[in-house]
CSV table of C-alpha atoms in Angstrom, one decimal:
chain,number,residue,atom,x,y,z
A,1,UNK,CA,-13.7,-8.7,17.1
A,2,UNK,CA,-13.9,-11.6,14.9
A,3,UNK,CA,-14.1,-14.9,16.6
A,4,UNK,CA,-12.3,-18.5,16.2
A,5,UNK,CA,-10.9,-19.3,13.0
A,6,UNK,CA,-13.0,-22.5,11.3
A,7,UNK,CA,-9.9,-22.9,8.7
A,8,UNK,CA,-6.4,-23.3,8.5
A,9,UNK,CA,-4.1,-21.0,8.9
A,10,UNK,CA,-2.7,-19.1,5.8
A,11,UNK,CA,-0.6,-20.9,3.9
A,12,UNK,CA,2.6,-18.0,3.7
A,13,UNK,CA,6.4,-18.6,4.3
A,14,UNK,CA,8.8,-16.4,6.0
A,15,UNK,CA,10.0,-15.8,2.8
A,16,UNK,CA,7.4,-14.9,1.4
A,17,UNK,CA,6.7,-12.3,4.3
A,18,UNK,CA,10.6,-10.8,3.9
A,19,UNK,CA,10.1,-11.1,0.0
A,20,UNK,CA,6.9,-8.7,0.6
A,21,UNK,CA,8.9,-6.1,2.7
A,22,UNK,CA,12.3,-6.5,0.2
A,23,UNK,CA,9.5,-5.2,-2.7
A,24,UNK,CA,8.4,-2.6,-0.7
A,25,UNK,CA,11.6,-1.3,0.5
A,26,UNK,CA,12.7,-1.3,-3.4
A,27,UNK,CA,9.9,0.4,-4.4
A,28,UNK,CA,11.2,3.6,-2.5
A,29,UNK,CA,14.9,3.0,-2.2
A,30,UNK,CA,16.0,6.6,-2.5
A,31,UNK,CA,19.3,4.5,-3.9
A,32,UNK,CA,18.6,1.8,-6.3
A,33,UNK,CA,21.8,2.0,-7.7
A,34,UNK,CA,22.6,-0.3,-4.0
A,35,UNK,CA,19.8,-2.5,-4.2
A,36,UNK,CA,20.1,-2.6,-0.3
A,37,UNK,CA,17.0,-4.7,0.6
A,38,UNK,CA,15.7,-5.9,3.9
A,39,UNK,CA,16.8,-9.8,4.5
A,40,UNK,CA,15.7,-12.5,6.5
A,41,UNK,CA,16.9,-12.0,10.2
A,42,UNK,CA,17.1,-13.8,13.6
A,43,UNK,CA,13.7,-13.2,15.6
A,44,UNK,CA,14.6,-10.3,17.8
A,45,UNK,CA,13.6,-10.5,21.4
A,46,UNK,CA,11.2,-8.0,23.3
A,47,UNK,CA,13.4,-4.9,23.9
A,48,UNK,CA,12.1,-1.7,24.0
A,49,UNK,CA,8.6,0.3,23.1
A,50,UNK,CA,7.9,-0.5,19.2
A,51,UNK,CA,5.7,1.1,16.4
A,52,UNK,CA,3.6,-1.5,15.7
A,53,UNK,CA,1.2,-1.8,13.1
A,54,UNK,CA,-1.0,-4.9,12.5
A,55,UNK,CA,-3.9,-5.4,10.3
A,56,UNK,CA,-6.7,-8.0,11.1
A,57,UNK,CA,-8.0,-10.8,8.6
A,58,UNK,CA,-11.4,-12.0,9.2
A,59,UNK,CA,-13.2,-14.6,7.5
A,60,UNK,CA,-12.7,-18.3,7.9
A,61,UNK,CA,-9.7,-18.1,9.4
A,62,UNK,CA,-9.2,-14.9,11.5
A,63,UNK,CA,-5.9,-13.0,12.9
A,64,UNK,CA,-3.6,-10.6,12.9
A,65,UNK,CA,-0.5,-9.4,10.2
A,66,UNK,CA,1.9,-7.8,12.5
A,67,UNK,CA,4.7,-5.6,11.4
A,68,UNK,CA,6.8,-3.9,14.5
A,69,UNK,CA,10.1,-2.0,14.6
A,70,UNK,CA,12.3,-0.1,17.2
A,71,UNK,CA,12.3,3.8,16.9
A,72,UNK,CA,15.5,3.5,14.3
A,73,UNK,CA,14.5,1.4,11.9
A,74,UNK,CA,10.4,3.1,11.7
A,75,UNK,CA,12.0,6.4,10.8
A,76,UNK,CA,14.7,5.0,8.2
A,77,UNK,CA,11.1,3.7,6.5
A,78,UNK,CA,9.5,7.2,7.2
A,79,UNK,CA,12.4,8.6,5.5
A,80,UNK,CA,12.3,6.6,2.4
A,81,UNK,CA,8.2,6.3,1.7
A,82,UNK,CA,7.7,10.2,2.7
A,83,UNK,CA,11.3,10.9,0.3
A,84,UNK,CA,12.5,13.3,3.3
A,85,UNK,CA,16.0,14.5,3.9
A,86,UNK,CA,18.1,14.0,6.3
A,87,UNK,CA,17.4,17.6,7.5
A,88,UNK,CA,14.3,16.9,7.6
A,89,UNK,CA,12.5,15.8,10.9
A,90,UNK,CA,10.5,12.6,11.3
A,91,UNK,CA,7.6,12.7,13.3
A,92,UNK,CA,4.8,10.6,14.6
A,93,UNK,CA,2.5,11.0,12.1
A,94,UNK,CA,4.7,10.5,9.7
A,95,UNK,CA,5.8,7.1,11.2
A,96,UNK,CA,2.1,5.9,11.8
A,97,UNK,CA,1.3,6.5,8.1
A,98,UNK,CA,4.4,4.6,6.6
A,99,UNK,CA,3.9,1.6,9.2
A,100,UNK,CA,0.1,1.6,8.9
A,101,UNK,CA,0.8,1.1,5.1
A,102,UNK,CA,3.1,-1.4,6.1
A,103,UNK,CA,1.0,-3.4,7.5
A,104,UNK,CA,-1.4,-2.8,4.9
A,105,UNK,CA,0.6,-4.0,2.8
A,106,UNK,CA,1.8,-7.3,4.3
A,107,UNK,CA,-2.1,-7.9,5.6
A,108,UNK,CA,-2.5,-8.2,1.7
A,109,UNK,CA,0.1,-10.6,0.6
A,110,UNK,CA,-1.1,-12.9,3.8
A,111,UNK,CA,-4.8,-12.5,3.4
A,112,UNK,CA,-3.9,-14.0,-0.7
A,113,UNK,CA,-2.8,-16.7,1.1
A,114,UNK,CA,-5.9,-17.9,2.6
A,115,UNK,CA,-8.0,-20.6,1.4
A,116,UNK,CA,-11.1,-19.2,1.5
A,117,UNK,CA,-10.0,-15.4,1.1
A,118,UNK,CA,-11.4,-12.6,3.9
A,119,UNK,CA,-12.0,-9.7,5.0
A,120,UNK,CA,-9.3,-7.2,5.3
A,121,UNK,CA,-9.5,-4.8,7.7
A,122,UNK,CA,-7.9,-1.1,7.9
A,123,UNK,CA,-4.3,-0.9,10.0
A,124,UNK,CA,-3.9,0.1,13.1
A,125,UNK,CA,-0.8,1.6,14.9
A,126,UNK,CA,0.6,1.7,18.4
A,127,UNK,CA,3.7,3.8,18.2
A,128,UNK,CA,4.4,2.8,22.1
A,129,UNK,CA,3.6,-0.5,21.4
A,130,UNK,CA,5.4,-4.1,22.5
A,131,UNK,CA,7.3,-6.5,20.5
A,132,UNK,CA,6.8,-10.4,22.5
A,133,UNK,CA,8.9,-12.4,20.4
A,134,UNK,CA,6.3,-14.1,17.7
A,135,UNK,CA,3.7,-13.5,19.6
A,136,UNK,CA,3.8,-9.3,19.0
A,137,UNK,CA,2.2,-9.3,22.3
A,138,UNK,CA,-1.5,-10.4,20.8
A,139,UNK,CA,-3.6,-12.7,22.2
A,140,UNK,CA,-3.0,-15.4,19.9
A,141,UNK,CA,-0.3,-18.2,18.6
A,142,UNK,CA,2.5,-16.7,15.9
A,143,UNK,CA,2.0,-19.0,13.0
A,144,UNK,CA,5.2,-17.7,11.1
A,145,UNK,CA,7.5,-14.5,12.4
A,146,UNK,CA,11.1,-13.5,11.4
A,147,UNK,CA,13.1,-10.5,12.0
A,148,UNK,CA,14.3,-8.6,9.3
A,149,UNK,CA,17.6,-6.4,8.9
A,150,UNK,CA,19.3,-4.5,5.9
A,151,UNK,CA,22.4,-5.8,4.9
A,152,UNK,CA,24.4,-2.7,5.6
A,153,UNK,CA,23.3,-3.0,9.4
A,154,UNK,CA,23.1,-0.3,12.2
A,155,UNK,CA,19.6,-1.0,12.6
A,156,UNK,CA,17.6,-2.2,15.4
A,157,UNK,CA,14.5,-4.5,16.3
A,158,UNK,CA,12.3,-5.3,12.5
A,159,UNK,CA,9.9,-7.8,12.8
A,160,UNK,CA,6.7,-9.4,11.0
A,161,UNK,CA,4.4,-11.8,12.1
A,162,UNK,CA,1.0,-13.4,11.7
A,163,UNK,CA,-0.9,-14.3,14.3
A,164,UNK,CA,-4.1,-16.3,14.6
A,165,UNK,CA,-6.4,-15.9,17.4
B,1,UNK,CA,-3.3,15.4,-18.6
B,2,UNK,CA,-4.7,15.4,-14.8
B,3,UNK,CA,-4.6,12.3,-12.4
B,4,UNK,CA,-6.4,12.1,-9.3
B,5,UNK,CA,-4.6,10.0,-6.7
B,6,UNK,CA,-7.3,8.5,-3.5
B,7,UNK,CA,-5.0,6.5,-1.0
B,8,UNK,CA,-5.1,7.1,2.5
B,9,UNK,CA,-1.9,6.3,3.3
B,10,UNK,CA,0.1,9.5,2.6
B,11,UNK,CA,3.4,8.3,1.9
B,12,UNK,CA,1.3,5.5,-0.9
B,13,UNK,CA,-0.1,9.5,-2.6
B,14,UNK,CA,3.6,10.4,-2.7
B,15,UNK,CA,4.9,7.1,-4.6
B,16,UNK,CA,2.1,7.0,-7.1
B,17,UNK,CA,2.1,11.2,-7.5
B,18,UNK,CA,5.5,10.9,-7.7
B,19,UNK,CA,5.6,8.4,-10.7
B,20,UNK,CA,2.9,10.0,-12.2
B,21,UNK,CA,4.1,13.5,-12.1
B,22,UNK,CA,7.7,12.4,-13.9
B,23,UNK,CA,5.2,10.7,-16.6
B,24,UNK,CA,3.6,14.5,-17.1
B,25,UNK,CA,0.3,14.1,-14.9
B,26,UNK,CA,-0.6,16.7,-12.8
B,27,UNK,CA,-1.7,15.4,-9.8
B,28,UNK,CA,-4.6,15.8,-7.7
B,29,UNK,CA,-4.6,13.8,-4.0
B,30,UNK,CA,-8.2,12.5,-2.1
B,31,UNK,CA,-7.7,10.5,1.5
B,32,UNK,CA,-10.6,8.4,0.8
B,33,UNK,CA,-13.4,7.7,-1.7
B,34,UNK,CA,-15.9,10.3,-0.5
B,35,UNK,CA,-12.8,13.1,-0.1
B,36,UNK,CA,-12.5,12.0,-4.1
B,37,UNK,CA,-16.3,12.4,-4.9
B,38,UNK,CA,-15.9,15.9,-3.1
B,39,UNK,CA,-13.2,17.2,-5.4
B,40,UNK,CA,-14.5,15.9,-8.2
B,41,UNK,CA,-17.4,17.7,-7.4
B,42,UNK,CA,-15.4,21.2,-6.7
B,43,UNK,CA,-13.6,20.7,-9.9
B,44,UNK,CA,-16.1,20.6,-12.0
B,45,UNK,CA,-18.1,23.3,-10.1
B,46,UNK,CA,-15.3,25.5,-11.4
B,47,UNK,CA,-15.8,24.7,-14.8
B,48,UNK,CA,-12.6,22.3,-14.8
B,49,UNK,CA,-11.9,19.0,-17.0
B,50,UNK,CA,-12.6,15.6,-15.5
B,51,UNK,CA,-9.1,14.2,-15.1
B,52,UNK,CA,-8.1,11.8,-17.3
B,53,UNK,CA,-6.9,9.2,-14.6
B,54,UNK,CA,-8.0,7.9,-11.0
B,55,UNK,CA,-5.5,6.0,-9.2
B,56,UNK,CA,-7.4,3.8,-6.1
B,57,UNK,CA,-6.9,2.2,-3.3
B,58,UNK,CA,-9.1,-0.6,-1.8
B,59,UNK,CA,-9.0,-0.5,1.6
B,60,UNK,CA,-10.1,3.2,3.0
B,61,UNK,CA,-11.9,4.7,5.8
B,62,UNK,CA,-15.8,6.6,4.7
B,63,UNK,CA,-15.7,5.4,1.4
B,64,UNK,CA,-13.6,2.1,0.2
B,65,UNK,CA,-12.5,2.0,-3.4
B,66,UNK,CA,-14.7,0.0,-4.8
B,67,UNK,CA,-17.6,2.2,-3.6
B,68,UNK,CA,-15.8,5.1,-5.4
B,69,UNK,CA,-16.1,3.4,-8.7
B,70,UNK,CA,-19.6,2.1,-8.4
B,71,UNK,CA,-20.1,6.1,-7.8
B,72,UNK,CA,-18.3,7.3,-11.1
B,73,UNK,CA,-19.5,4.5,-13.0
B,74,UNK,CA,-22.7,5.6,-12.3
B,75,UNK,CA,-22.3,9.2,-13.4
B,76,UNK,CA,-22.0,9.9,-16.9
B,77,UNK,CA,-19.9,13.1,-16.7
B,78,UNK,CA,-17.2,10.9,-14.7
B,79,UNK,CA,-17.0,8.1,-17.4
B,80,UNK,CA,-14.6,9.4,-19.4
B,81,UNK,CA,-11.7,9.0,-16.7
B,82,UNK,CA,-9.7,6.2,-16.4
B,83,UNK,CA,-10.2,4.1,-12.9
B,84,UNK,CA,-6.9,2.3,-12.0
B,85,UNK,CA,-6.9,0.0,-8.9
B,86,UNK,CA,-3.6,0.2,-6.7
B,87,UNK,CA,-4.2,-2.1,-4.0
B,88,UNK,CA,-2.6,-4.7,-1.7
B,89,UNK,CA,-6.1,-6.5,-2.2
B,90,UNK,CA,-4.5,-9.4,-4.7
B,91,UNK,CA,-6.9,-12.0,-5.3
B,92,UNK,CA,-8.5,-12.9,-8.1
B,93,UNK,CA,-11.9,-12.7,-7.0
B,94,UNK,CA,-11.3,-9.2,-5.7
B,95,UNK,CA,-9.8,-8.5,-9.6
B,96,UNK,CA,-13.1,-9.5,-11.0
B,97,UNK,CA,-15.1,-7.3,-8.8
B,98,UNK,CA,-13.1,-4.4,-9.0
B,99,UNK,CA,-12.8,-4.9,-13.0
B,100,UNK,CA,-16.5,-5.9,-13.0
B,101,UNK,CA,-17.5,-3.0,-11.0
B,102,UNK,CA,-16.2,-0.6,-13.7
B,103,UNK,CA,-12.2,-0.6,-13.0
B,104,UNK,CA,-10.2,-0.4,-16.0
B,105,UNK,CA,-6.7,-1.5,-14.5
B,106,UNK,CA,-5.4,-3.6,-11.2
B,107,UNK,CA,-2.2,-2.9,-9.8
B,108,UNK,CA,-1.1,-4.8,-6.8
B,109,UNK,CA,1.1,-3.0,-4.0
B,110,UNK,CA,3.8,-3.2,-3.6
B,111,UNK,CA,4.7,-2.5,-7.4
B,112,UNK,CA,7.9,-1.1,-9.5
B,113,UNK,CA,7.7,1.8,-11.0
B,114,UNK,CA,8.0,0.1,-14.2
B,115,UNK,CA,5.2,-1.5,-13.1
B,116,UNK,CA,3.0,1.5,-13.2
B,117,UNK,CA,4.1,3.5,-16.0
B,118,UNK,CA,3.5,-0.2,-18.0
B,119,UNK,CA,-0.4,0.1,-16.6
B,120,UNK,CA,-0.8,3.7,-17.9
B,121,UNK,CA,0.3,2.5,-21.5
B,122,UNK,CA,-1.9,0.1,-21.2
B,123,UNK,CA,-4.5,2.9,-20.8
B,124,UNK,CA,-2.7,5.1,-23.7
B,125,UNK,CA,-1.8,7.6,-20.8
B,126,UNK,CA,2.0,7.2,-21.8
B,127,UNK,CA,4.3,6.4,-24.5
B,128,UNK,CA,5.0,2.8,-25.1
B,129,UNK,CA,8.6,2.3,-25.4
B,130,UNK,CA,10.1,1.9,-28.8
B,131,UNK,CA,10.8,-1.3,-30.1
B,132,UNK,CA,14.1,-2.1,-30.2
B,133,UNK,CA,15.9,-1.3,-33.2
B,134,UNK,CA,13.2,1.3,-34.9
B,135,UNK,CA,13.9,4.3,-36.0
């Protein structure tokens, strides 16, 4: 494990977090006639067990990129990154692929945002894992979280955060 | 023409196959660097053609992407295919090495389709759209 960050935290705005996840979500919309695109939503509260998938940043400043989501809205992703039907089952490899690329993904965007650059490291997936409100349950301070939702609801807990240790 | 897709996210292969397959590649997958090397190797065991496009990501376990292209760069029977980068790695520094290591193109996730298919022009691996108004 890396130890304390020397630098400031990355410079990256909850929108630019949502904006990262809106691109990803409409680079597999199986309906891009909708443009339905995750938005900016209140931080949910711990519920549940979560998939979680973070990604760790190591360098000057180190931490985590946290992505987690309730059963519900890790398979709707499934769904649309693996293009499977709605016959088709979902299962847990298939959930900690598309959230490990998540994360991936996200870990990316944040670690552009550091002064001094880093290391990223590979993503990691707990599907039994914990959402603590911006914390994500790591031992560290949330520096910027939001929940996320689609616009034509029914989903449930959707989350980012990064997290510096 | 033949594409060779190394990702090890799975649903990431199925995007980029996907796009390339409805531009007329066949498409070849590879879960990491080494796992690309290997059928590489195979391939051309059998007497096949080097494919005429690599698609790779950064960040992979065994063998990263940038490792793979040192590793074709260095071998003369590889040089002929095209190395494209398709990572969520987006700084410019890690541009530079990735180009100066021997990468052709750099596409940062997450990308448009558009996005892609506008790369593999670049590389004359698809049609450039017709100017507006020509016949």
């Amino acid at each position: 494990m890396s130890g304390a960050s020397t630098a400031a935290a990355p410079d990256v705005s909850v929108e630019a977090l949502v904006g990262v996840m809106a691109d990803l979500w409409a680079s597999v919309d199986p309906d891009p006639e909708q443009a339905v695109r995750p938005e900016a939503a209140g931080l949910p509260r711990g519920t549940g067990p979560v998939v979680r998938g973070s990604v760790e940043i190591s360098g000057d400043w180190n931490g985590d990129v946290v992505v987690a989501l309730d059963e519900q809205a890790a398979r709707r992703w499934a769904r649309a990154m693996l293009a499977l039907d709605e016959a088709d089952g979902v299962s847990d490899t298939d959930v900690e692929d598309v959230v490990a690329e998540m994360a991936n993904v996200l870990g990316g965007a944040v670690k552009a945002c550091c002064s001094a650059g880093g290391r990223l490291g590979l993503p990691v997936v707990a599907v039994d894992g914990r959402w603590d409100g911006g914390s994500a349950g790591a031992d560290g301070a949330a520096e910027v979280a939001t929940g996320l939702a689609w616009p034509d609801g029914g989903d449930g807990l959707f989350a980012v955060a990064v997290v510096s240790r | 023409m033949i594409a060779l897709v190394v990702d090890d996210s799975r649903s990431m292969r199925r995007i980029v196959g996907g796009i390339l397959r409805r531009n007329g590649f066949e498409v070849l997958e590879a879960g990491d660097g080494q796992q690309a090397l290997d059928v590489l190797d195979a391939r051309l065991a059998a007497g096949g053609e080097v494919p005429d496009l690599a698609t790779v990501d950064w960040n992979m376990p065994v063998m990263d992407g940038l490792s793979f292209v040192v590793a074709t760069r260095k071998r003369r029977e590889l040089r002929p295919m095209a190395l494209m980068m398709v990572t969520s790695e987006s700084e410019q520094s890690q541009v530079v090495r990735a180009l100066a290591a021997g990468a052709h193109e750099y596409l940062f996730k997450p990308f448009a389709e558009e996005a892609l298919v506008a790369k593999l022009q670049l590389l004359g691996l698809a049609e450039a759209p017709t100017p507006a108004g020509a016949w």
